[in-house]
Amino acid sequence: MEGIAWRGIMGKFATGVTVITTLDEAGRPIGMTANAFTSLSLEPPLLLICLDKGSSTLVSLLAARKFAVNFLADTQEEVSRRFARKSETDKFDEVDYREGELGLPVLGSCLASVECSLADTLDGGDHLILVGQGEFLYEPETQSSPLLFYQGKYRALQALEI
Ligand SMILES: Cc1cc2nc3c(=O)[nH]c(=O)nc-3n(C[C@H](O)[C@H](O)[C@H](O)COP(=O)(O)O)c2cc1C
């Protein structure tokens, strides 16, 4: 099967967009954009993300054994683009964030953020599946809607009129 056909079909599944944040070995904030996210379990509260084995954020996350998942709002397309770049530049320049209870970067203007401890890892081909246990929740007051990603493009939510 050709990779391009696989990507095309996978792109037909609409998702939200998250930024995964953690701390590098020097305690500096680091992060990346990810849409391979799913809620996993209510009791205990578990979620999972899938990160490319080549990503710099993954190396730091495995060392820190904790990460935050930030659900982006439709006002944050630029934040998503910024965190989808490689880590050579400081992605947190001019980005609004604060330290959460676990010391992780919690981004401002998001719909919600979850600080997690790393509960498990599973192999997933060229990605690693990371299971996070929710430790602290953040839900700022906002009127924003989610940022969506579909067929390689950013989209906004549109209510269906019934
Ligand atoms: C909308 C969108 C969703 C993405 N989702 C993922 C994902 O779920 N997992 C992943 O490994 N990379 C994903 N990426 C790509 C990473 O954000 C990108 O490779 C980033 O440069 C990795 O940064 P790092 O190497 O500095 O950690 C996504 C990119 C975009 C634009």
Coordinates of C-alpha atoms and ligand atoms in Angstrom, one line a residue:
M1 CA 0.0 0.0 0.0
E2 CA 1.3 3.5 -0.9
G3 CA 1.9 5.9 2.0
I4 CA 0.2 8.7 0.1
A5 CA -3.1 6.7 -0.1
W6 CA -2.9 5.9 3.6
R7 CA -2.4 9.6 4.5
G8 CA -5.3 10.6 2.2
I9 CA -7.7 8.1 3.9
M10 CA -6.5 9.0 7.4
G11 CA -7.1 12.7 6.5
K12 CA -10.8 12.0 6.1
F13 CA -11.1 11.6 9.8
A14 CA -11.7 15.1 11.3
T15 CA -10.0 15.9 14.5
G16 CA -9.4 18.6 17.0
V17 CA -5.9 20.0 17.5
T18 CA -3.7 19.8 20.6
V19 CA -0.3 21.1 21.7
I20 CA 1.6 18.6 23.8
T21 CA 3.9 20.3 26.3
T22 CA 6.6 19.0 28.6
L23 CA 10.0 20.1 30.0
D24 CA 13.4 19.3 28.5
E25 CA 16.3 18.0 30.4
A26 CA 17.3 21.6 31.5
G27 CA 13.7 22.3 32.7
R28 CA 12.8 24.5 29.7
P29 CA 9.4 24.3 28.1
I30 CA 9.1 22.2 24.9
G31 CA 6.2 21.1 22.9
M32 CA 4.6 20.0 19.6
T33 CA 1.3 20.0 17.8
A34 CA -0.6 16.7 17.8
N35 CA -4.0 15.6 16.6
A36 CA -3.4 11.9 17.4
F37 CA -5.2 12.2 20.7
T38 CA -8.1 10.2 22.2
S39 CA -9.8 10.1 25.5
L40 CA -9.3 6.5 26.8
S41 CA -10.7 5.8 30.3
L42 CA -13.0 7.5 32.8
E43 CA -11.9 5.5 35.9
P44 CA -9.0 5.9 36.1
P45 CA -8.9 9.1 34.0
L46 CA -6.7 8.1 31.0
L47 CA -6.0 9.6 27.6
L48 CA -3.6 8.7 24.8
I49 CA -1.4 10.4 22.3
C50 CA 0.7 9.1 19.5
L51 CA 4.1 10.8 18.9
D52 CA 6.6 10.3 16.0
K53 CA 9.7 8.4 17.3
G54 CA 11.8 11.1 15.7
S55 CA 10.2 14.1 17.5
S56 CA 12.3 16.0 20.0
T57 CA 9.4 16.5 22.3
L58 CA 9.1 12.7 22.7
V59 CA 12.7 12.4 24.0
S60 CA 12.0 15.0 26.7
L61 CA 8.6 13.7 27.6
L62 CA 10.0 10.2 28.2
A63 CA 12.7 11.6 30.5
A64 CA 10.2 13.9 32.4
R65 CA 7.5 11.2 32.6
K66 CA 4.8 13.9 32.5
F67 CA 3.1 16.0 29.8
A68 CA 0.3 18.4 29.3
V69 CA -2.4 18.2 26.6
N70 CA -3.7 21.6 25.5
F71 CA -6.9 21.7 23.4
L72 CA -6.6 24.5 20.9
A73 CA -9.4 27.0 20.2
D74 CA -10.2 28.3 16.7
T75 CA -8.3 31.5 17.5
Q76 CA -5.0 29.5 17.8
E77 CA -4.2 28.3 14.2
E78 CA -0.9 30.3 14.5
V79 CA -0.1 28.5 17.8
S80 CA -0.7 25.1 16.0
R81 CA 1.6 26.1 13.1
R82 CA 4.3 27.4 15.5
F83 CA 4.3 24.1 17.5
A84 CA 4.3 22.0 14.3
R85 CA 7.8 23.3 13.5
K86 CA 11.0 21.5 14.6
S87 CA 12.4 22.5 18.0
E88 CA 15.5 24.4 16.7
T89 CA 13.7 27.7 17.5
D90 CA 12.1 28.5 20.8
K91 CA 8.5 27.7 20.1
F92 CA 7.4 29.4 23.3
D93 CA 8.6 32.9 22.2
E94 CA 5.6 35.2 22.3
V95 CA 3.3 32.4 23.4
D96 CA 1.1 32.9 26.5
Y97 CA 1.6 30.1 29.0
R98 CA 1.9 29.5 32.7
E99 CA 3.3 26.8 35.0
G100 CA 0.7 24.2 36.0
E101 CA 0.7 22.2 39.3
L102 CA 3.1 19.6 37.9
G103 CA 5.3 22.5 36.6
L104 CA 4.3 21.9 33.0
P105 CA 3.6 24.6 30.5
V106 CA -0.2 25.2 30.4
L107 CA -1.0 27.3 27.3
G108 CA -3.3 30.4 27.6
S109 CA -6.4 30.9 25.4
C110 CA -7.0 27.1 25.1
L111 CA -10.4 25.4 25.5
A112 CA -8.9 23.2 28.2
S113 CA -5.6 21.7 29.4
V114 CA -4.8 18.5 31.2
E115 CA -1.6 17.8 33.1
C116 CA -0.8 14.1 33.0
S117 CA 1.7 11.7 34.5
L118 CA 3.0 9.1 32.0
A119 CA 1.2 5.9 32.8
D120 CA 2.3 3.6 30.0
T121 CA 3.9 3.4 26.6
L122 CA 3.2 1.1 23.7
D123 CA 4.9 0.6 20.4
G124 CA 3.0 1.9 17.4
G125 CA 5.2 1.4 14.3
D126 CA 7.0 4.7 13.6
H127 CA 5.1 6.3 16.5
L128 CA 5.0 5.6 20.2
I129 CA 1.6 5.4 22.0
L130 CA 1.7 7.3 25.3
V131 CA -0.9 6.8 27.9
G132 CA -1.3 9.7 30.3
Q133 CA -3.2 9.7 33.6
G134 CA -5.0 13.0 34.1
E135 CA -3.7 14.7 37.3
F136 CA -4.8 18.4 37.0
L137 CA -7.5 19.9 34.8
Y138 CA -7.7 23.5 33.6
E139 CA -10.8 24.9 31.9
P140 CA -10.6 28.7 31.4
E141 CA -13.7 30.7 30.8
T142 CA -13.9 31.2 27.0
Q143 CA -16.5 31.7 24.3
S144 CA -14.2 30.1 21.7
S145 CA -14.9 27.0 19.6
P146 CA -12.4 24.2 18.8
L147 CA -9.8 24.4 16.1
L148 CA -10.4 21.5 13.7
F149 CA -8.1 19.7 11.2
Y150 CA -9.5 17.9 8.2
Q151 CA -7.8 16.8 4.9
G152 CA -4.7 18.7 5.7
K153 CA -6.4 22.0 6.4
Y154 CA -7.5 23.9 9.5
R155 CA -11.3 24.3 9.8
A156 CA -13.8 25.8 12.2
L157 CA -16.9 24.2 13.7
Q158 CA -20.1 24.9 12.1
A159 CA -23.4 23.9 13.8
L160 CA -25.8 21.9 11.7
E161 CA -29.2 23.5 11.5
I162 CA -31.9 21.0 12.3
Ligands
LIG1 C1 -2.4 19.5 12.6 C2 -1.2 18.7 13.0 C3 -1.2 17.6 13.7 C4 -0.1 16.8 14.0 N1 -0.2 15.7 14.8 C5 0.9 15.0 15.1 C6 0.7 13.8 15.9 O1 -0.4 13.5 16.4 N2 1.9 13.1 16.2 C7 3.1 13.5 15.8 O2 4.1 12.9 16.1 N3 3.3 14.6 15.0 C8 2.2 15.4 14.7 N4 2.3 16.5 13.9 C9 3.6 16.9 13.5 C10 4.5 17.6 14.6 O3 3.8 18.7 15.2 C11 5.8 18.0 14.0 O4 6.5 16.9 13.5 C12 6.7 18.8 15.0 O5 7.7 19.5 14.2 C13 7.4 17.9 16.0 O6 8.2 18.8 16.8 P1 9.5 18.3 17.6 O7 10.3 17.4 16.8 O8 10.1 19.6 17.9 O9 9.0 17.6 18.8 C14 1.2 17.3 13.6 C15 1.3 18.5 12.8 C16 0.1 19.2 12.5 C17 0.2 20.5 11.7

